[in-house]
Amino acid sequence: MTDERFGLNDDEFWTDPTRTVMDVAERLWDQGRDSIAIDGPTRVEIDKRDSLPAMVVRAGTTQDIFTLDFNIHAFVTAMDLERNYFYVARINDDEDPEEEDELPAEEDLDGEMTDTATPDLREKLDLPWQTGRLRLTAIMRDRVSNRVDVQLTQSAEVYQDEAVAQFLAQQARKTPAPEVRPQLGEGPLPSYTAGPQSLPIPDERGVSLRVDRVTVIEPGAQCRIDGSFRLVPHDHERVKQIIDSPITPGTPTTAVVGITLLVVPADGVGTKILRLFVPSTDTIDPADPEVTGVFAIDLVAHRGMQAAQTYFIYAFSSEHMEGPFPAALVSQEALRQAKG
């Protein structure tokens, strides 16, 4: 359902958001797998509305629905495309726990079922109520929805002072670039220097990622994530004053771009956001302002990332998304048991 909408007009997201649920579910069932989709209004006038409703539909077999709990595993994400800032929350994190239903009889497991939700994303994601463009995505483990854009704007009744708009834009361009994060330490990771293990720079704009597939949790263990990118830096990501590069001392850093890694545990508990700020030394051509770079980090070096299970890792930067990339952390006990 890439980029498909649900056939609702904007007002219906407030008045009748479930009107086309069965039409959407039929399209999802036709895909032949457990699937999830999301939609929201194309335009929200923030001076007249105080909420941002979304409609999320999940469709699969009865066994799919009972095996993977929507209330635990379904997440909604929003990327502020103008500020390159990422938001995520469990779609139904305010639902009261329900008694677990019994799995239906085996002959009924191939039937078709749906899960639905109508979250207010302003409240759910604690969104700043300001103009901008958001890109919405729903995720369940390794299942990814379509992606849709919502424009937050002001109505024609709000007076627009062009002088004020120009002044604010000029001030925004003066914002210092973020500091590189995670910061360099004494060990080999993190790294922002190209080496034998580095990924090639993507041919097209976006982010590439490679993740160690299985890592045993033991002293000194690393779960390495390598990444590379070709991105257009936002104004606030461009370096205004020359700073020494952590890549090659003596070479100026020209941009520090934001790349967010979303780490989704298979058990649905403890989802983590890793906000990376990655340097580039490329000269910025005003006619084609792309910059490139590489990075490598250690997943288990981050707080809360030592539990033995499988994680699904996604990379976001502005309009770009890559993933999922599975990474399993295995306990020493599981390894001992496997060896007998």
Short mmCIF file of C-alpha atoms in Angstrom, two decimals:
data_model
loop_
_atom_site.label_atom_id
_atom_site.label_comp_id
_atom_site.label_asym_id
_atom_site.label_seq_id
_atom_site.Cartn_x
_atom_site.Cartn_y
_atom_site.Cartn_z
CA MET A 1 0.00 0.00 0.00
CA THR A 2 2.92 2.34 -0.59
CA ASP A 3 1.73 5.97 -0.41
CA GLU A 4 -1.94 4.92 -0.65
CA ARG A 5 -4.54 6.93 1.20
CA PHE A 6 -7.72 5.59 2.78
CA GLY A 7 -10.23 7.56 0.67
CA LEU A 8 -11.28 9.89 3.49
CA ASN A 9 -11.56 13.64 3.16
CA ASP A 10 -9.74 15.64 5.80
CA ASP A 11 -12.82 16.42 7.92
CA GLU A 12 -13.70 12.72 8.18
CA PHE A 13 -10.58 12.03 10.25
CA TRP A 14 -12.37 13.93 13.03
CA THR A 15 -15.97 12.90 12.25
CA ASP A 16 -15.96 9.41 10.69
CA PRO A 17 -12.42 7.95 10.53
CA THR A 18 -13.54 4.31 10.28
CA ARG A 19 -15.77 4.78 7.22
CA THR A 20 -13.40 3.04 4.79
CA VAL A 21 -11.81 0.51 7.18
CA MET A 22 -13.15 -2.54 5.36
CA ASP A 23 -11.98 -1.21 1.97
CA VAL A 24 -8.49 -0.73 3.40
CA ALA A 25 -8.57 -4.15 5.07
CA GLU A 26 -9.52 -5.81 1.78
CA ARG A 27 -6.49 -4.25 0.08
CA LEU A 28 -4.26 -5.42 2.92
CA TRP A 29 -5.69 -8.96 2.89
CA ASP A 30 -5.02 -9.09 -0.86
CA GLN A 31 -1.30 -8.75 -0.09
CA GLY A 32 -1.44 -12.21 1.51
CA ARG A 33 0.48 -11.31 4.67
CA ASP A 34 0.01 -9.61 8.04
CA SER A 35 0.07 -5.92 7.07
CA ILE A 36 -0.42 -2.48 8.58
CA ALA A 37 -1.42 0.84 7.03
CA ILE A 38 -1.83 4.43 8.22
CA ASP A 39 -3.48 7.62 7.03
CA GLY A 40 -4.17 11.10 8.32
CA PRO A 41 -5.51 14.41 7.05
CA THR A 42 -3.47 15.99 4.28
CA ARG A 43 -3.81 19.44 5.87
CA VAL A 44 -4.45 20.59 9.44
CA GLU A 45 -5.08 24.27 10.25
CA ILE A 46 -3.52 24.51 13.67
CA ASP A 47 -5.35 27.71 14.61
CA LYS A 48 -8.68 25.91 14.09
CA ARG A 49 -7.86 22.36 15.20
CA ASP A 50 -6.40 21.17 18.49
CA SER A 51 -5.71 17.55 17.49
CA LEU A 52 -4.10 15.45 14.76
CA PRO A 53 -6.14 12.26 14.29
CA ALA A 54 -4.71 9.29 12.41
CA MET A 55 -6.33 6.06 11.28
CA VAL A 56 -4.32 2.83 11.59
CA VAL A 57 -5.53 -0.48 10.13
CA ARG A 58 -3.86 -3.85 10.59
CA ALA A 59 -5.19 -6.85 8.66
CA GLY A 60 -4.13 -10.48 8.67
CA THR A 61 -5.26 -14.00 9.39
CA THR A 62 -6.81 -14.88 12.71
CA GLN A 63 -3.55 -16.57 13.66
CA ASP A 64 -1.60 -13.40 12.78
CA ILE A 65 -3.83 -11.26 14.96
CA PHE A 66 -3.67 -13.60 17.96
CA THR A 67 0.07 -14.29 17.62
CA LEU A 68 1.30 -10.67 17.47
CA ASP A 69 -0.53 -8.36 19.89
CA PHE A 70 -1.32 -5.05 18.17
CA ASN A 71 -1.57 -3.22 21.50
CA ILE A 72 2.01 -4.17 22.40
CA HIS A 73 3.81 -4.19 19.06
CA ALA A 74 2.23 -1.43 16.93
CA PHE A 75 4.08 1.90 16.89
CA VAL A 76 3.43 5.15 15.08
CA THR A 77 6.26 7.42 13.97
CA ALA A 78 6.33 10.97 12.67
CA MET A 79 9.26 12.72 11.04
CA ASP A 80 9.25 16.52 11.00
CA LEU A 81 10.59 16.96 7.48
CA GLU A 82 11.48 20.62 7.92
CA ARG A 83 13.44 20.12 11.15
CA ASN A 84 14.63 16.51 10.72
CA TYR A 85 13.22 15.57 14.12
CA PHE A 86 11.74 12.13 14.80
CA TYR A 87 8.87 11.09 17.10
CA VAL A 88 7.62 7.62 18.04
CA ALA A 89 5.07 6.13 20.44
CA ARG A 90 3.19 2.90 20.93
CA ILE A 91 -0.16 3.35 19.22
CA ASN A 92 -2.22 1.93 22.09
CA ASP A 93 0.03 2.56 25.07
CA ASP A 94 -2.90 3.97 27.04
CA GLU A 95 -5.06 0.89 26.53
CA ASP A 96 -6.06 -0.98 29.68
CA PRO A 97 -4.60 -4.50 29.77
CA GLU A 98 -7.12 -7.08 28.69
CA GLU A 99 -7.37 -10.71 29.64
CA GLU A 100 -5.65 -12.75 26.96
CA ASP A 101 -8.12 -14.40 24.61
CA GLU A 102 -7.84 -18.08 23.88
CA LEU A 103 -6.50 -18.99 20.46
CA PRO A 104 -9.41 -20.06 18.21
CA ALA A 105 -9.78 -23.61 17.00
CA GLU A 106 -7.25 -24.65 14.36
CA GLU A 107 -9.87 -24.68 11.61
CA ASP A 108 -10.55 -20.97 12.26
CA LEU A 109 -6.94 -19.76 12.19
CA ASP A 110 -6.99 -18.97 8.46
CA GLY A 111 -9.91 -16.57 8.83
CA GLU A 112 -9.42 -12.82 8.30
CA MET A 113 -9.35 -10.26 11.10
CA THR A 114 -8.42 -6.63 11.67
CA ASP A 115 -7.05 -4.37 14.38
CA THR A 116 -7.74 -0.64 14.23
CA ALA A 117 -6.80 2.48 16.15
CA THR A 118 -7.56 6.20 15.87
CA PRO A 119 -4.83 7.91 17.92
CA ASP A 120 -4.55 11.66 18.35
CA LEU A 121 -0.94 12.11 17.26
CA ARG A 122 -0.62 15.56 18.77
CA GLU A 123 -1.19 14.04 22.21
CA LYS A 124 0.35 10.63 21.52
CA LEU A 125 3.65 12.00 20.19
CA ASP A 126 3.61 15.23 22.24
CA LEU A 127 3.97 17.19 19.00
CA PRO A 128 4.79 20.90 19.09
CA TRP A 129 1.72 22.62 17.66
CA GLN A 130 3.55 24.53 14.93
CA THR A 131 3.54 24.74 11.17
CA GLY A 132 5.51 22.12 9.29
CA ARG A 133 5.23 18.88 7.34
CA LEU A 134 5.11 15.48 9.04
CA ARG A 135 5.66 12.08 7.45
CA LEU A 136 3.75 9.31 9.24
CA THR A 137 4.66 5.61 9.36
CA ALA A 138 3.30 2.68 11.37
CA ILE A 139 5.59 -0.19 12.40
CA MET A 140 5.08 -3.63 13.97
CA ARG A 141 8.36 -5.50 14.44
CA ASP A 142 9.50 -5.96 10.81
CA ARG A 143 6.20 -4.88 9.23
CA VAL A 144 6.15 -1.36 7.81
CA SER A 145 3.14 0.61 6.61
CA ASN A 146 2.73 3.04 3.78
CA ARG A 147 4.07 6.54 4.47
CA VAL A 148 1.84 9.62 4.28
CA ASP A 149 2.43 13.34 4.72
CA VAL A 150 0.44 15.79 6.83
CA GLN A 151 0.84 19.54 6.40
CA LEU A 152 0.40 21.57 9.60
CA THR A 153 -0.49 25.06 8.52
CA GLN A 154 -2.48 28.15 9.45
CA SER A 155 -5.78 29.20 7.97
CA ALA A 156 -6.16 32.18 5.65
CA GLU A 157 -7.65 34.08 8.58
CA VAL A 158 -4.26 34.32 10.29
CA TYR A 159 -2.34 37.43 9.23
CA GLN A 160 1.00 36.62 7.64
CA ASP A 161 3.69 39.24 8.16
CA GLU A 162 6.35 38.58 5.52
CA ALA A 163 8.92 40.70 7.35
CA VAL A 164 8.53 38.58 10.47
CA ALA A 165 8.73 35.36 8.42
CA GLN A 166 11.96 36.52 6.75
CA PHE A 167 13.44 37.59 10.09
CA LEU A 168 12.68 34.22 11.71
CA ALA A 169 14.10 32.37 8.70
CA GLN A 170 17.32 34.40 8.95
CA GLN A 171 17.61 33.64 12.66
CA ALA A 172 17.02 29.94 12.03
CA ARG A 173 19.90 29.90 9.52
CA LYS A 174 22.20 31.18 12.27
CA THR A 175 21.51 28.18 14.51
CA PRO A 176 24.82 26.41 15.24
CA ALA A 177 25.19 22.90 13.87
CA PRO A 178 24.73 20.17 16.50
CA GLU A 179 27.74 18.58 18.13
CA VAL A 180 28.85 15.22 16.78
CA ARG A 181 27.10 12.38 18.66
CA PRO A 182 28.00 9.86 19.89
CA GLN A 183 31.30 11.53 20.71
CA LEU A 184 34.59 9.92 19.85
CA GLY A 185 36.26 7.97 22.65
CA GLU A 186 39.42 6.01 23.16
CA GLY A 187 38.13 2.83 21.52
CA PRO A 188 37.52 2.08 17.85
CA LEU A 189 33.80 2.88 18.06
CA PRO A 190 32.11 5.16 17.38
CA SER A 191 33.92 6.02 14.17
CA TYR A 192 33.27 8.51 11.39
CA THR A 193 36.28 7.58 9.29
CA ALA A 194 36.08 5.43 6.15
CA GLY A 195 37.82 2.07 6.54
CA PRO A 196 37.77 -1.50 5.24
CA GLN A 197 34.43 -2.25 6.94
CA SER A 198 32.72 0.95 5.84
CA LEU A 199 29.67 0.80 3.60
CA PRO A 200 29.90 2.43 0.16
CA ILE A 201 28.24 5.82 -0.13
CA PRO A 202 24.73 5.38 -1.60
CA ASP A 203 24.35 6.31 -5.27
CA GLU A 204 21.04 8.01 -4.49
CA ARG A 205 20.08 10.25 -1.58
CA GLY A 206 19.41 8.31 1.57
CA VAL A 207 21.02 6.20 4.29
CA SER A 208 22.55 2.72 4.00
CA LEU A 209 22.90 0.44 7.02
CA ARG A 210 24.53 -2.88 7.87
CA VAL A 211 24.12 -4.56 11.25
CA ASP A 212 25.86 -7.54 12.86
CA ARG A 213 23.19 -10.23 12.62
CA VAL A 214 23.99 -12.27 15.77
CA THR A 215 26.09 -11.20 18.77
CA VAL A 216 26.80 -13.18 21.95
CA ILE A 217 26.52 -10.99 25.04
CA GLU A 218 29.87 -11.42 26.74
CA PRO A 219 32.60 -9.12 28.08
CA GLY A 220 34.03 -7.02 25.25
CA ALA A 221 31.31 -8.02 22.78
CA GLN A 222 30.20 -5.50 20.15
CA CYS A 223 27.16 -5.40 17.90
CA ARG A 224 28.48 -3.20 15.13
CA ILE A 225 26.24 -0.97 13.06
CA ASP A 226 27.85 0.51 9.94
CA GLY A 227 26.18 3.28 8.00
CA SER A 228 26.76 5.62 5.11
CA PHE A 229 24.72 8.46 3.71
CA ARG A 230 24.14 10.93 0.92
CA LEU A 231 21.90 13.68 2.28
CA VAL A 232 21.03 17.34 1.87
CA PRO A 233 21.76 19.02 5.22
CA HIS A 234 19.17 21.35 6.70
CA ASP A 235 20.24 24.92 7.45
CA HIS A 236 20.64 24.10 11.14
CA GLU A 237 22.91 21.14 10.23
CA ARG A 238 25.40 23.27 8.28
CA VAL A 239 28.49 24.44 10.10
CA LYS A 240 28.61 28.26 10.35
CA GLN A 241 32.06 28.50 11.91
CA ILE A 242 35.02 26.35 10.95
CA ILE A 243 35.51 23.45 13.36
CA ASP A 244 38.15 20.75 13.22
CA SER A 245 36.89 17.48 11.80
CA PRO A 246 36.76 14.30 13.91
CA ILE A 247 37.29 12.47 10.62
CA THR A 248 40.60 13.98 9.48
CA PRO A 249 42.18 16.55 11.80
CA GLY A 250 42.99 19.71 9.91
CA THR A 251 40.04 19.29 7.56
CA PRO A 252 37.00 21.43 8.36
CA THR A 253 33.64 19.86 9.09
CA THR A 254 31.02 21.39 6.80
CA ALA A 255 27.85 19.72 8.10
CA VAL A 256 26.61 17.56 10.96
CA VAL A 257 23.54 15.69 9.79
CA GLY A 258 20.92 14.04 11.97
CA ILE A 259 20.25 10.32 11.51
CA THR A 260 17.83 8.62 13.90
CA LEU A 261 18.01 4.89 14.56
CA LEU A 262 14.81 3.33 15.88
CA VAL A 263 15.45 0.04 17.69
CA VAL A 264 12.32 -2.09 18.04
CA PRO A 265 12.62 -5.15 20.33
CA ALA A 266 10.89 -8.32 19.19
CA ASP A 267 9.05 -8.51 22.52
CA GLY A 268 7.79 -4.94 22.05
CA VAL A 269 9.20 -3.65 25.35
CA GLY A 270 11.97 -1.06 25.58
CA THR A 271 11.90 0.56 22.14
CA LYS A 272 14.89 2.89 21.87
CA ILE A 273 15.74 5.97 19.83
CA LEU A 274 19.40 6.59 19.01
CA ARG A 275 19.84 10.13 17.71
CA LEU A 276 23.11 10.32 15.78
CA PHE A 277 24.73 13.54 14.56
CA VAL A 278 27.23 12.54 11.92
CA PRO A 279 29.92 14.83 10.45
CA SER A 280 30.80 15.40 6.81
CA THR A 281 33.77 17.25 5.32
CA ASP A 282 32.30 17.56 1.82
CA THR A 283 32.30 20.99 0.22
CA ILE A 284 28.68 22.13 -0.03
CA ASP A 285 27.74 23.14 -3.57
CA PRO A 286 24.81 25.61 -3.43
CA ALA A 287 23.52 24.20 -6.72
CA ASP A 288 23.57 20.59 -5.45
CA PRO A 289 24.03 20.71 -1.66
CA GLU A 290 24.51 17.00 -0.96
CA VAL A 291 27.00 15.80 1.63
CA THR A 292 28.23 12.28 2.26
CA GLY A 293 29.82 10.38 5.09
CA VAL A 294 30.12 7.14 7.02
CA PHE A 295 29.66 6.08 10.62
CA ALA A 296 30.01 3.02 12.81
CA ILE A 297 28.63 2.53 16.33
CA ASP A 298 28.33 -0.28 18.86
CA LEU A 299 24.69 -1.08 19.66
CA VAL A 300 25.40 -2.78 23.01
CA ALA A 301 27.38 0.24 24.20
CA HIS A 302 24.10 2.14 24.50
CA ARG A 303 22.19 2.02 27.76
CA GLY A 304 19.41 -0.56 27.83
CA MET A 305 20.66 -2.50 24.82
CA GLN A 306 21.98 -5.63 26.57
CA ALA A 307 18.81 -7.78 26.75
CA ALA A 308 19.03 -11.08 24.88
CA GLN A 309 16.47 -10.96 22.07
CA THR A 310 16.11 -9.92 18.43
CA TYR A 311 15.85 -6.22 17.57
CA PHE A 312 14.63 -4.58 14.36
CA ILE A 313 16.58 -1.46 13.47
CA TYR A 314 15.32 1.36 11.25
CA ALA A 315 17.18 4.46 10.05
CA PHE A 316 15.40 7.80 9.50
CA SER A 317 16.69 11.13 8.19
CA SER A 318 14.23 13.71 6.86
CA GLU A 319 12.15 11.99 4.17
CA HIS A 320 14.42 8.94 4.00
CA MET A 321 13.82 5.63 5.80
CA GLU A 322 15.69 2.33 5.62
CA GLY A 323 14.99 -0.94 7.36
CA PRO A 324 14.21 -3.11 9.11
CA PHE A 325 17.60 -4.65 9.82
CA PRO A 326 17.41 -7.53 12.33
CA ALA A 327 20.08 -7.89 15.02
CA ALA A 328 19.98 -10.67 17.63
CA LEU A 329 21.71 -10.54 21.00
CA VAL A 330 22.25 -14.06 22.38
CA SER A 331 22.97 -14.86 26.03
CA GLN A 332 25.96 -16.96 27.08
CA GLU A 333 23.52 -19.38 28.72
CA ALA A 334 21.73 -19.95 25.41
CA LEU A 335 25.09 -20.57 23.77
CA ARG A 336 26.07 -23.09 26.46
CA GLN A 337 22.77 -24.92 26.09
CA ALA A 338 23.22 -25.07 22.31
CA LYS A 339 26.64 -26.63 22.74
CA GLY A 340 25.23 -29.21 25.14
#
